[in-house]
mmCIF file of C-alpha atoms and ligand atoms in Angstrom:
data_model
loop_
_atom_site.group_PDB
_atom_site.id
_atom_site.type_symbol
_atom_site.label_atom_id
_atom_site.label_comp_id
_atom_site.label_asym_id
_atom_site.label_seq_id
_atom_site.Cartn_x
_atom_site.Cartn_y
_atom_site.Cartn_z
ATOM 1 C CA MET S 212 44.261 -1.580 4.442
ATOM 2 C CA ARG S 213 43.251 1.485 6.449
ATOM 3 C CA ILE S 214 41.206 4.609 5.777
ATOM 4 C CA SER S 215 43.681 7.441 5.299
ATOM 5 C CA SER S 216 41.450 10.463 4.611
ATOM 6 C CA VAL S 217 37.833 11.437 4.076
ATOM 7 C CA THR S 218 36.374 14.341 2.089
ATOM 8 C CA ALA S 219 32.745 15.448 2.281
ATOM 9 C CA THR S 220 31.700 17.916 -0.433
ATOM 10 C CA PRO S 221 28.260 19.592 -0.545
ATOM 11 C CA VAL S 222 26.926 19.912 -4.088
ATOM 12 C CA ARG S 223 23.815 21.458 -5.595
ATOM 13 C CA VAL S 224 22.597 19.912 -8.855
ATOM 14 C CA PRO S 225 19.576 21.291 -10.755
ATOM 15 C CA ILE S 226 16.319 19.453 -11.373
ATOM 16 C CA TYR S 227 14.189 20.417 -14.360
ATOM 17 C CA ALA S 228 11.493 22.152 -12.316
ATOM 18 C CA PRO S 229 10.690 22.807 -8.629
ATOM 19 C CA ARG S 230 8.467 19.995 -7.389
ATOM 20 C CA LEU S 231 5.701 20.249 -4.794
ATOM 21 C CA HIS S 232 4.966 17.818 -2.005
ATOM 22 C CA SER S 233 3.192 17.986 1.321
ATOM 23 C CA ASP S 234 6.323 19.299 3.076
ATOM 24 C CA GLY S 235 6.977 22.172 0.659
ATOM 25 C CA VAL S 236 9.035 22.572 -2.492
ATOM 26 C CA THR S 237 12.196 20.851 -3.706
ATOM 27 C CA ARG S 238 14.070 23.223 -6.019
ATOM 28 C CA SER S 239 17.383 21.400 -6.484
ATOM 29 C CA LEU S 240 19.267 18.384 -5.220
ATOM 30 C CA ASP S 241 21.453 19.367 -2.285
ATOM 31 C CA ARG S 242 23.691 16.395 -1.597
ATOM 32 C CA ILE S 243 26.984 15.639 0.096
ATOM 33 C CA VAL S 244 29.503 13.569 -1.853
ATOM 34 C CA ILE S 245 31.744 11.462 0.387
ATOM 35 C CA GLU S 246 35.169 10.294 -0.757
ATOM 36 C CA VAL S 247 36.886 7.786 1.531
ATOM 37 C CA ARG S 248 40.540 7.149 0.621
ATOM 38 C CA THR S 249 42.704 4.278 1.792
ATOM 39 C CA ASP S 250 46.427 3.856 2.314
ATOM 40 C CA GLU S 251 46.398 1.397 -0.619
ATOM 41 C CA GLY S 252 45.128 4.004 -3.067
ATOM 42 C CA VAL S 253 41.522 2.792 -3.324
ATOM 43 C CA THR S 254 38.808 5.461 -3.024
ATOM 44 C CA GLY S 255 35.199 4.703 -2.113
ATOM 45 C CA LEU S 256 32.238 6.977 -2.872
ATOM 46 C CA GLY S 257 29.184 7.685 -0.737
ATOM 47 C CA GLU S 258 26.283 10.115 -0.952
ATOM 48 C CA LEU S 259 24.180 11.833 1.695
ATOM 49 C CA GLY S 260 21.397 14.398 1.507
ATOM 50 C CA GLY S 261 20.244 17.515 3.241
ATOM 51 C CA ARG S 262 19.241 15.709 6.433
ATOM 52 C CA SER S 263 22.901 15.314 7.389
ATOM 53 C CA PRO S 264 24.557 18.601 8.417
ATOM 54 C CA HIS S 265 27.870 19.041 6.636
ATOM 55 C CA ALA S 266 29.737 19.649 9.905
ATOM 56 C CA ARG S 267 28.465 16.337 11.294
ATOM 57 C CA VAL S 268 29.501 14.482 8.150
ATOM 58 C CA ARG S 269 32.958 16.094 8.237
ATOM 59 C CA ALA S 270 33.397 15.198 11.916
ATOM 60 C CA ALA S 271 32.334 11.614 11.221
ATOM 61 C CA GLY S 272 34.886 11.432 8.413
ATOM 62 C CA ASP S 273 37.629 12.601 10.733
ATOM 63 C CA ASP S 274 36.539 9.983 13.276
ATOM 64 C CA ILE S 275 36.941 6.999 10.943
ATOM 65 C CA VAL S 276 40.471 7.700 9.711
ATOM 66 C CA GLY S 277 42.543 4.621 10.551
ATOM 67 C CA LEU S 278 39.586 2.219 10.362
ATOM 68 C CA ASP S 279 39.729 -0.977 8.287
ATOM 69 C CA PRO S 280 37.252 -0.423 5.409
ATOM 70 C CA PHE S 281 35.880 -3.936 5.938
ATOM 71 C CA ALA S 282 34.979 -3.129 9.570
ATOM 72 C CA THR S 283 31.468 -1.847 8.921
ATOM 73 C CA GLU S 284 30.066 -2.853 12.329
ATOM 74 C CA GLU S 285 32.867 -0.884 13.989
ATOM 75 C CA LEU S 286 31.882 1.994 11.696
ATOM 76 C CA ARG S 287 28.238 1.650 12.759
ATOM 77 C CA GLY S 288 29.215 1.765 16.420
ATOM 78 C CA ARG S 289 31.279 4.896 15.926
ATOM 79 C CA LEU S 290 28.661 6.756 13.880
ATOM 80 C CA THR S 291 25.494 5.759 15.722
ATOM 81 C CA GLY S 292 26.890 5.402 19.227
ATOM 82 C CA GLY S 293 25.373 1.934 19.262
ATOM 83 C CA LYS S 294 21.851 3.353 19.261
ATOM 84 C CA PHE S 295 19.256 1.222 17.520
ATOM 85 C CA ALA S 296 16.693 3.882 16.682
ATOM 86 C CA ASP S 297 18.666 6.991 15.812
ATOM 87 C CA ARG S 298 17.548 8.079 12.343
ATOM 88 C CA GLY S 299 20.281 10.698 12.007
ATOM 89 C CA GLY S 300 22.905 8.108 12.912
ATOM 90 C CA ASN S 301 21.394 5.567 10.547
ATOM 91 C CA ILE S 302 21.473 8.019 7.646
ATOM 92 C CA LEU S 303 25.044 9.044 8.399
ATOM 93 C CA TYR S 304 26.144 5.419 8.665
ATOM 94 C CA ALA S 305 24.445 4.555 5.371
ATOM 95 C CA GLY S 306 26.415 7.249 3.523
ATOM 96 C CA PHE S 307 29.702 5.926 4.850
ATOM 97 C CA GLU S 308 28.813 2.238 4.519
ATOM 98 C CA MET S 309 28.179 2.979 0.843
ATOM 99 C CA ALA S 310 31.738 4.269 0.497
ATOM 100 C CA LEU S 311 33.250 1.345 2.423
ATOM 101 C CA LEU S 312 31.325 -1.209 0.355
ATOM 102 C CA ASP S 313 32.580 0.618 -2.736
ATOM 103 C CA ILE S 314 36.152 0.146 -1.444
ATOM 104 C CA GLN S 315 35.477 -3.512 -0.622
ATOM 105 C CA GLY S 316 34.067 -4.180 -4.080
ATOM 106 C CA LYS S 317 36.929 -2.391 -5.819
ATOM 107 C CA THR S 318 39.436 -4.320 -3.706
ATOM 108 C CA LEU S 319 37.804 -7.646 -4.569
ATOM 109 C CA GLY S 320 37.112 -6.714 -8.184
ATOM 110 C CA ARG S 321 33.365 -7.356 -7.725
ATOM 111 C CA PRO S 322 30.245 -5.157 -7.856
ATOM 112 C CA VAL S 323 28.731 -4.365 -4.450
ATOM 113 C CA SER S 324 25.711 -6.537 -5.268
ATOM 114 C CA ASP S 325 28.072 -9.529 -5.022
ATOM 115 C CA LEU S 326 28.717 -8.541 -1.392
ATOM 116 C CA LEU S 327 24.965 -8.541 -0.723
ATOM 117 C CA GLY S 328 24.168 -11.967 -2.103
ATOM 118 C CA GLY S 329 24.870 -11.708 -5.814
ATOM 119 C CA GLN S 330 22.983 -10.335 -8.791
ATOM 120 C CA LEU S 331 19.541 -11.780 -9.411
ATOM 121 C CA ARG S 332 18.827 -9.260 -12.186
ATOM 122 C CA THR S 333 20.829 -6.961 -14.428
ATOM 123 C CA SER S 334 18.391 -4.046 -14.521
ATOM 124 C CA VAL S 335 15.623 -2.688 -12.321
ATOM 125 C CA PRO S 336 12.343 -1.134 -13.473
ATOM 126 C CA THR S 337 11.750 2.322 -12.000
ATOM 127 C CA THR S 338 8.796 4.641 -11.579
ATOM 128 C CA ALA S 339 7.757 7.605 -13.655
ATOM 129 C CA TYR S 340 7.562 9.818 -10.562
ATOM 130 C CA VAL S 341 5.100 12.638 -11.167
ATOM 131 C CA PHE S 342 4.783 15.799 -9.083
ATOM 132 C CA ARG S 343 2.941 19.075 -9.322
ATOM 133 C CA LEU S 344 5.611 21.512 -10.509
ATOM 134 C CA LEU S 345 6.207 25.237 -10.248
ATOM 135 C CA ASP S 346 6.899 27.171 -13.427
ATOM 136 C CA HIS S 347 10.610 27.375 -14.103
ATOM 137 C CA ASP S 348 12.983 28.662 -16.748
ATOM 138 C CA GLY S 349 10.308 29.085 -19.398
ATOM 139 C CA ARG S 350 8.491 25.856 -18.504
ATOM 140 C CA PRO S 351 4.879 26.326 -17.447
ATOM 141 C CA ALA S 352 3.667 25.136 -14.045
ATOM 142 C CA VAL S 353 2.137 21.681 -13.739
ATOM 143 C CA ARG S 354 -0.907 22.035 -11.506
ATOM 144 C CA THR S 355 -4.175 20.802 -13.032
ATOM 145 C CA ALA S 356 -5.205 17.248 -13.843
ATOM 146 C CA ASP S 357 -4.666 17.961 -17.545
ATOM 147 C CA ASP S 358 -1.188 19.385 -16.814
ATOM 148 C CA ILE S 359 -0.265 16.354 -14.729
ATOM 149 C CA VAL S 360 -1.474 13.881 -17.368
ATOM 150 C CA ALA S 361 0.576 15.737 -20.006
ATOM 151 C CA GLU S 362 3.633 15.781 -17.741
ATOM 152 C CA THR S 363 3.220 12.043 -17.125
ATOM 153 C CA GLU S 364 3.005 11.422 -20.871
ATOM 154 C CA ARG S 365 6.314 13.264 -21.260
ATOM 155 C CA LEU S 366 8.007 11.318 -18.441
ATOM 156 C CA VAL S 367 6.703 7.957 -19.633
ATOM 157 C CA ALA S 368 7.891 8.704 -23.174
ATOM 158 C CA ALA S 369 11.320 9.810 -21.921
ATOM 159 C CA THR S 370 11.926 6.829 -19.647
ATOM 160 C CA GLY S 371 9.739 3.991 -20.905
ATOM 161 C CA CYS S 372 8.462 3.409 -17.365
ATOM 162 C CA THR S 373 5.375 1.249 -17.001
ATOM 163 C CA THR S 374 4.770 2.198 -13.358
ATOM 164 C CA ILE S 375 3.534 5.695 -12.477
ATOM 165 C CA LYS S 376 3.804 7.196 -9.017
ATOM 166 C CA PHE S 377 1.828 10.370 -8.361
ATOM 167 C CA LYS S 378 3.087 12.531 -5.489
ATOM 168 C CA ALA S 379 -0.183 13.788 -4.055
ATOM 169 C CA GLY S 380 -0.645 15.911 -0.925
ATOM 170 C CA SER S 381 0.200 19.312 -2.410
ATOM 171 C CA ALA S 382 -3.426 20.227 -3.188
ATOM 172 C CA ALA S 383 -6.854 19.424 -1.745
ATOM 173 C CA TRP S 384 -7.486 15.699 -1.403
ATOM 174 C CA ALA S 385 -10.423 15.766 -3.859
ATOM 175 C CA GLU S 386 -8.101 17.241 -6.500
ATOM 176 C CA ASP S 387 -5.647 14.412 -5.849
ATOM 177 C CA VAL S 388 -8.440 11.897 -6.369
ATOM 178 C CA ALA S 389 -9.459 13.615 -9.624
ATOM 179 C CA VAL S 390 -5.849 13.598 -10.867
ATOM 180 C CA THR S 391 -5.479 9.921 -10.036
ATOM 181 C CA LEU S 392 -8.660 8.996 -11.895
ATOM 182 C CA ALA S 393 -7.487 11.068 -14.881
ATOM 183 C CA LEU S 394 -4.150 9.243 -14.861
ATOM 184 C CA ARG S 395 -5.888 5.891 -14.779
ATOM 185 C CA ASP S 396 -8.162 6.963 -17.614
ATOM 186 C CA ARG S 397 -5.159 7.940 -19.747
ATOM 187 C CA PHE S 398 -2.808 5.086 -18.742
ATOM 188 C CA ARG S 399 -4.979 1.955 -18.720
ATOM 189 C CA ASP S 400 -2.131 -0.570 -18.683
ATOM 190 C CA HIS S 401 0.332 1.098 -16.302
ATOM 191 C CA GLN S 402 0.743 0.326 -12.626
ATOM 192 C CA LEU S 403 -0.367 3.345 -10.616
ATOM 193 C CA ARG S 404 0.645 4.406 -7.095
ATOM 194 C CA VAL S 405 -0.481 7.469 -5.120
ATOM 195 C CA ASP S 406 1.424 8.990 -2.204
ATOM 196 C CA PRO S 407 0.099 12.014 -0.251
ATOM 197 C CA ASN S 408 2.807 11.653 2.427
ATOM 198 C CA ALA S 409 0.401 11.248 5.338
ATOM 199 C CA VAL S 410 -1.265 14.633 4.943
ATOM 200 C CA TRP S 411 -4.788 13.160 4.933
ATOM 201 C CA SER S 412 -6.832 12.375 8.014
ATOM 202 C CA LEU S 413 -8.155 8.850 8.522
ATOM 203 C CA GLY S 414 -11.640 9.946 7.431
ATOM 204 C CA THR S 415 -10.268 11.575 4.288
ATOM 205 C CA SER S 416 -8.140 8.529 3.573
ATOM 206 C CA LEU S 417 -11.137 6.215 3.756
ATOM 207 C CA ARG S 418 -13.286 8.502 1.636
ATOM 208 C CA ALA S 419 -10.507 8.885 -0.924
ATOM 209 C CA ALA S 420 -9.953 5.120 -0.946
ATOM 210 C CA ALA S 421 -13.627 4.577 -1.731
ATOM 211 C CA GLN S 422 -13.469 7.019 -4.631
ATOM 212 C CA LEU S 423 -10.204 5.479 -5.878
ATOM 213 C CA ALA S 424 -11.533 1.904 -5.915
ATOM 214 C CA GLU S 425 -12.117 2.079 -9.680
ATOM 215 C CA ALA S 426 -8.521 3.294 -10.280
ATOM 216 C CA ASP S 427 -7.125 -0.190 -9.571
ATOM 217 C CA LEU S 428 -4.129 1.207 -7.698
ATOM 218 C CA GLU S 429 -1.087 -0.946 -7.140
ATOM 219 C CA TRP S 430 -1.096 0.731 -3.741
ATOM 220 C CA LEU S 431 -2.134 3.778 -1.743
ATOM 221 C CA GLU S 432 1.021 4.966 0.009
ATOM 222 C CA ASP S 433 0.989 6.657 3.411
ATOM 223 C CA PRO S 434 -2.370 8.423 3.135
ATOM 224 C CA VAL S 435 -2.418 8.945 6.923
ATOM 225 C CA LEU S 436 0.236 9.251 9.582
ATOM 226 C CA GLY S 437 1.233 6.455 11.929
ATOM 227 C CA ILE S 438 0.750 2.750 12.494
ATOM 228 C CA GLU S 439 -2.780 3.013 13.921
ATOM 229 C CA GLY S 440 -4.074 5.169 11.082
ATOM 230 C CA MET S 441 -2.437 3.037 8.421
ATOM 231 C CA SER S 442 -3.774 -0.160 9.972
ATOM 232 C CA GLN S 443 -7.297 1.305 9.750
ATOM 233 C CA VAL S 444 -6.855 2.212 6.086
ATOM 234 C CA THR S 445 -5.382 -1.214 5.353
ATOM 235 C CA ALA S 446 -8.289 -2.966 7.070
ATOM 236 C CA ARG S 447 -11.110 -0.744 5.811
ATOM 237 C CA GLY S 448 -9.905 0.972 2.617
ATOM 238 C CA GLY S 449 -10.125 -1.948 0.213
ATOM 239 C CA ILE S 450 -6.873 -0.911 -1.542
ATOM 240 C CA PRO S 451 -3.365 -2.340 -0.935
ATOM 241 C CA THR S 452 -1.293 0.036 1.191
ATOM 242 C CA ALA S 453 2.396 0.874 1.319
ATOM 243 C CA THR S 454 4.612 2.927 3.573
ATOM 244 C CA ASN S 455 7.956 4.590 3.870
ATOM 245 C CA MET S 456 6.740 6.568 6.874
ATOM 246 C CA CYS S 457 5.094 4.377 9.554
ATOM 247 C CA LEU S 458 7.485 1.432 9.189
ATOM 248 C CA THR S 459 10.977 2.615 8.334
ATOM 249 C CA ASP S 460 13.356 0.831 10.695
ATOM 250 C CA TRP S 461 13.741 -2.302 12.807
ATOM 251 C CA PRO S 462 12.339 -0.942 16.111
ATOM 252 C CA GLU S 463 9.014 -0.125 14.392
ATOM 253 C CA LEU S 464 8.621 -3.611 12.936
ATOM 254 C CA PRO S 465 6.962 -5.440 15.881
ATOM 255 C CA ALA S 466 4.185 -2.873 16.374
ATOM 256 C CA ALA S 467 3.570 -2.495 12.624
ATOM 257 C CA VAL S 468 3.305 -6.268 12.187
ATOM 258 C CA ALA S 469 1.024 -6.652 15.207
ATOM 259 C CA ALA S 470 -1.298 -3.953 13.849
ATOM 260 C CA HIS S 471 -1.212 -5.256 10.240
ATOM 261 C CA ALA S 472 -0.343 -1.666 9.382
ATOM 262 C CA VAL S 473 0.494 -2.096 5.687
ATOM 263 C CA ASP S 474 0.811 -4.518 2.807
ATOM 264 C CA VAL S 475 4.090 -3.241 1.348
ATOM 265 C CA VAL S 476 7.166 -1.653 2.959
ATOM 266 C CA LEU S 477 9.377 0.626 0.882
ATOM 267 C CA LEU S 478 12.905 0.004 2.124
ATOM 268 C CA ASP S 479 15.128 3.034 2.421
ATOM 269 C CA ILE S 480 18.846 2.381 2.637
ATOM 270 C CA TYR S 481 19.288 5.545 4.721
ATOM 271 C CA TYR S 482 16.447 5.067 7.231
ATOM 272 C CA LEU S 483 17.441 1.424 7.697
ATOM 273 C CA GLY S 484 21.092 2.182 8.315
ATOM 274 C CA GLY S 485 22.658 0.953 5.120
ATOM 275 C CA MET S 486 22.368 -1.578 2.349
ATOM 276 C CA ARG S 487 23.179 -4.639 4.466
ATOM 277 C CA SER S 488 20.533 -3.735 7.043
ATOM 278 C CA ALA S 489 17.998 -3.166 4.257
ATOM 279 C CA ALA S 490 18.754 -6.588 2.773
ATOM 280 C CA GLY S 491 18.175 -8.181 6.184
ATOM 281 C CA PHE S 492 14.977 -6.219 6.668
ATOM 282 C CA ALA S 493 13.690 -7.522 3.358
ATOM 283 C CA ARG S 494 14.099 -11.073 4.677
ATOM 284 C CA ALA S 495 12.276 -10.213 7.903
ATOM 285 C CA CYS S 496 9.420 -8.674 5.921
ATOM 286 C CA ALA S 497 9.022 -11.876 3.931
ATOM 287 C CA ALA S 498 8.373 -13.800 7.142
ATOM 288 C CA TRP S 499 5.346 -11.604 7.836
ATOM 289 C CA GLN S 500 4.059 -11.564 4.250
ATOM 290 C CA LEU S 501 5.010 -7.929 3.836
ATOM 291 C CA GLY S 502 5.859 -6.995 0.269
ATOM 292 C CA ILE S 503 8.950 -4.879 -0.254
ATOM 293 C CA GLY S 504 9.769 -2.086 -2.638
ATOM 294 C CA LEU S 505 12.571 0.466 -2.643
ATOM 295 C CA HIS S 506 12.166 4.059 -1.502
ATOM 296 C CA SER S 507 13.843 7.152 -2.910
ATOM 297 C CA GLY S 508 14.672 10.274 -0.939
ATOM 298 C CA GLY S 509 15.299 9.113 2.614
ATOM 299 C CA ALA S 510 18.388 11.209 3.151
ATOM 300 C CA GLY S 511 16.575 14.330 1.927
ATOM 301 C CA ALA S 512 15.501 15.324 -1.619
ATOM 302 C CA SER S 513 16.479 12.444 -3.930
ATOM 303 C CA GLU S 514 19.567 10.649 -5.074
ATOM 304 C CA LEU S 515 22.251 11.516 -7.581
ATOM 305 C CA GLY S 516 24.190 8.821 -9.417
ATOM 306 C CA ILE S 517 26.226 7.553 -6.478
ATOM 307 C CA GLY S 518 23.177 7.031 -4.251
ATOM 308 C CA THR S 519 21.199 5.629 -7.173
ATOM 309 C CA ALA S 520 24.006 3.174 -7.967
ATOM 310 C CA ALA S 521 23.917 2.034 -4.332
ATOM 311 C CA VAL S 522 20.164 1.409 -4.473
ATOM 312 C CA LEU S 523 20.610 -0.449 -7.769
ATOM 313 C CA GLN S 524 23.331 -2.676 -6.275
ATOM 314 C CA LEU S 525 20.947 -3.556 -3.440
ATOM 315 C CA ALA S 526 18.012 -4.036 -5.815
ATOM 316 C CA ALA S 527 20.073 -6.516 -7.816
ATOM 317 C CA ALA S 528 20.342 -8.801 -4.791
ATOM 318 C CA LEU S 529 16.783 -8.688 -3.340
ATOM 319 C CA PRO S 530 14.842 -11.844 -4.283
ATOM 320 C CA THR S 531 11.445 -10.509 -3.149
ATOM 321 C CA LEU S 532 11.669 -6.997 -4.591
ATOM 322 C CA ILE S 533 8.458 -5.675 -6.144
ATOM 323 C CA PRO S 534 9.219 -3.738 -9.312
ATOM 324 C CA ALA S 535 9.311 -0.895 -9.957
ATOM 325 C CA MET S 536 11.682 0.771 -7.496
ATOM 326 C CA ASP S 537 11.004 4.368 -6.615
ATOM 327 C CA SER S 538 13.357 6.788 -8.283
ATOM 328 C CA MET S 539 13.285 10.514 -8.953
ATOM 329 C CA TYR S 540 16.458 10.178 -10.991
ATOM 330 C CA SER S 541 14.693 11.163 -14.207
ATOM 331 C CA HIS S 542 14.307 14.669 -12.705
ATOM 332 C CA VAL S 543 18.039 15.472 -12.551
ATOM 333 C CA MET S 544 19.561 17.742 -15.169
ATOM 334 C CA ASP S 545 23.123 16.548 -14.582
ATOM 335 C CA ASP S 546 25.235 14.437 -12.244
ATOM 336 C CA VAL S 547 28.678 14.337 -10.653
ATOM 337 C CA ILE S 548 29.567 10.913 -12.069
ATOM 338 C CA VAL S 549 31.680 10.220 -15.129
ATOM 339 C CA GLY S 550 29.561 9.887 -18.248
ATOM 340 C CA GLY S 551 26.735 12.065 -16.964
ATOM 341 C CA PRO S 552 23.398 10.857 -15.669
ATOM 342 C CA LEU S 553 22.606 7.143 -15.771
ATOM 343 C CA THR S 554 20.242 6.416 -18.636
ATOM 344 C CA PHE S 555 16.881 4.684 -18.699
ATOM 345 C CA ARG S 556 16.288 1.774 -21.026
ATOM 346 C CA ASP S 557 12.750 0.440 -21.421
ATOM 347 C CA GLY S 558 11.753 1.965 -18.082
ATOM 348 C CA SER S 559 14.690 0.438 -16.221
ATOM 349 C CA LEU S 560 18.079 1.454 -14.900
ATOM 350 C CA THR S 561 20.945 -0.947 -15.540
ATOM 351 C CA ILE S 562 22.922 -2.331 -12.582
ATOM 352 C CA PRO S 563 26.479 -0.978 -12.927
ATOM 353 C CA GLN S 564 28.798 -3.941 -13.492
ATOM 354 C CA GLN S 565 32.160 -2.378 -12.665
ATOM 355 C CA PRO S 566 33.788 -3.217 -9.291
ATOM 356 C CA GLY S 567 32.294 -1.460 -6.269
ATOM 357 C CA LEU S 568 29.246 0.743 -6.786
ATOM 358 C CA GLY S 569 30.253 0.933 -10.431
ATOM 359 C CA VAL S 570 30.347 4.703 -10.821
ATOM 360 C CA GLU S 571 33.247 7.147 -10.764
ATOM 361 C CA LEU S 572 33.400 10.779 -9.773
ATOM 362 C CA ASP S 573 33.787 13.469 -12.426
ATOM 363 C CA ALA S 574 36.177 15.909 -10.757
ATOM 364 C CA ASP S 575 35.146 18.859 -12.945
ATOM 365 C CA LYS S 576 31.443 18.294 -12.318
ATOM 366 C CA LEU S 577 32.087 17.893 -8.605
ATOM 367 C CA ALA S 578 33.991 21.184 -8.488
ATOM 368 C CA HIS S 579 31.307 22.967 -10.510
ATOM 369 C CA TYR S 580 28.341 21.809 -8.425
ATOM 370 C CA ALA S 581 30.304 22.330 -5.210
ATOM 371 C CA SER S 582 30.713 25.975 -6.238
ATOM 372 C CA VAL S 583 26.972 26.189 -6.950
ATOM 373 C CA ALA S 584 26.271 24.826 -3.473
ATOM 374 C CA ALA S 585 28.735 27.229 -1.891
ATOM 375 C CA GLU S 586 27.040 30.196 -3.549
ATOM 376 C CA ALA S 587 23.596 29.122 -2.431
ATOM 377 C CA THR S 588 22.203 31.003 0.507
ATOM 378 C CA SER S 589 20.458 29.279 3.348
ATOM 379 C CA ALA S 590 17.327 31.262 2.388
ATOM 380 C CA ASN S 591 16.793 29.291 -0.804
ATOM 381 C CA ARG S 592 18.016 25.914 0.377
ATOM 382 C CA ARG S 593 14.435 24.960 1.057
ATOM 383 C CA GLY S 594 11.391 26.521 -0.542
ATOM 384 C CA PRO S 595 8.434 27.897 1.357
ATOM 385 C CA SER S 596 5.553 25.663 2.380
ATOM 386 C CA SER S 597 3.069 28.197 1.102
ATOM 387 C CA HIS S 598 0.558 25.690 -0.197
ATOM 388 C CA GLY S 599 -0.560 24.097 3.062
ATOM 389 C CA GLY S 600 2.326 22.221 4.592
ATOM 390 C CA LYS S 601 1.464 19.303 6.845
ATOM 391 C CA ARG S 602 -2.022 20.354 7.928
ATOM 392 C CA PRO S 603 -4.173 17.240 7.769
ATOM 393 C CA GLN S 604 -7.036 17.347 5.316
ATOM 394 C CA TYR S 605 -10.436 16.449 6.726
ATOM 395 C CA PRO S 606 -13.323 15.140 4.652
ATOM 396 C CA ALA S 607 -16.085 17.532 3.710
ATOM 397 C CA TYR S 608 -18.791 15.770 5.685
HETATM 398 MG MG1 MG G 164 6.328 7.721 0.148
#
């Protein structure tokens, strides 16, 4: 069996409101849907995000025509040039590996999780992922602590999630602390995570950690940038720490371990160069007593159904996975897969059981959201960072 053609289609799918984070505003999901066809009539699906330029994805697709879809290491060599620390190459590879594993699973009649070690679970708990939101389409903005608590109540009711993740970093650090304490006050029995995406200084991080001690956080995620800063917070903050920023790929592992940088690593299938690499990384983390969770959004924005199915297939096969996995999937208004968006049941997403990734493309939806993407101008692909961007926040002392 050989790859006979590859299509890469940019799509833009709406989310229910523009969400704020320390890098700016996400207004929609801009993704690239990859279709890899074989000479035996099997088609595999992959998904990439805005961090992969369409021209590069198209060129990569052209380059792998003729390849055996089981030859993923050959694929890695072609797409990364053999480099071990090339994030762009890793992300690109991950999108195509997804499609090749989909082909392999469909060919064997098994879900992709069976290619990664087999299913240890049939569903995966996810987070109620809460952001500050801009007003949109008649919906009011979500800015204050009261707004954010009300928005969390809505998300928790809609999904059944018992883990809440608050995306901090889009307002002053003291406001983030106040929001977190308000969330804990309202949700006494939920797990609670806070992630300011490394926009705080070390001093701010330590001061915030002291004020958050009573919030009983599951973890404080990337308060400060880099291995040194995170190791200081881990040693001195008194709260478990997590990262998807200072330890994201194999070459960073030795220094992060030596510095005891974090307690938990959020694996990202894109940063780590695919699902198989992520599964191996999880094993390595266990050797150093690093907990592992699953990250959402590594390829840019967050995942649609194809990317989410890939993360679910991996999650099914990870013995040491800490629930709940990160997911912003509850924010999407629609999807390009048959049957519409995957549905939450008791706070969890079900592992698709059909061969391959377990999802199929809806041709009409793909065409519709491809036309939306084509009409979009580069000016509104990414919102302005008018609320502070990446400037570190220093404590007021
Ligand atoms: Mg994070």
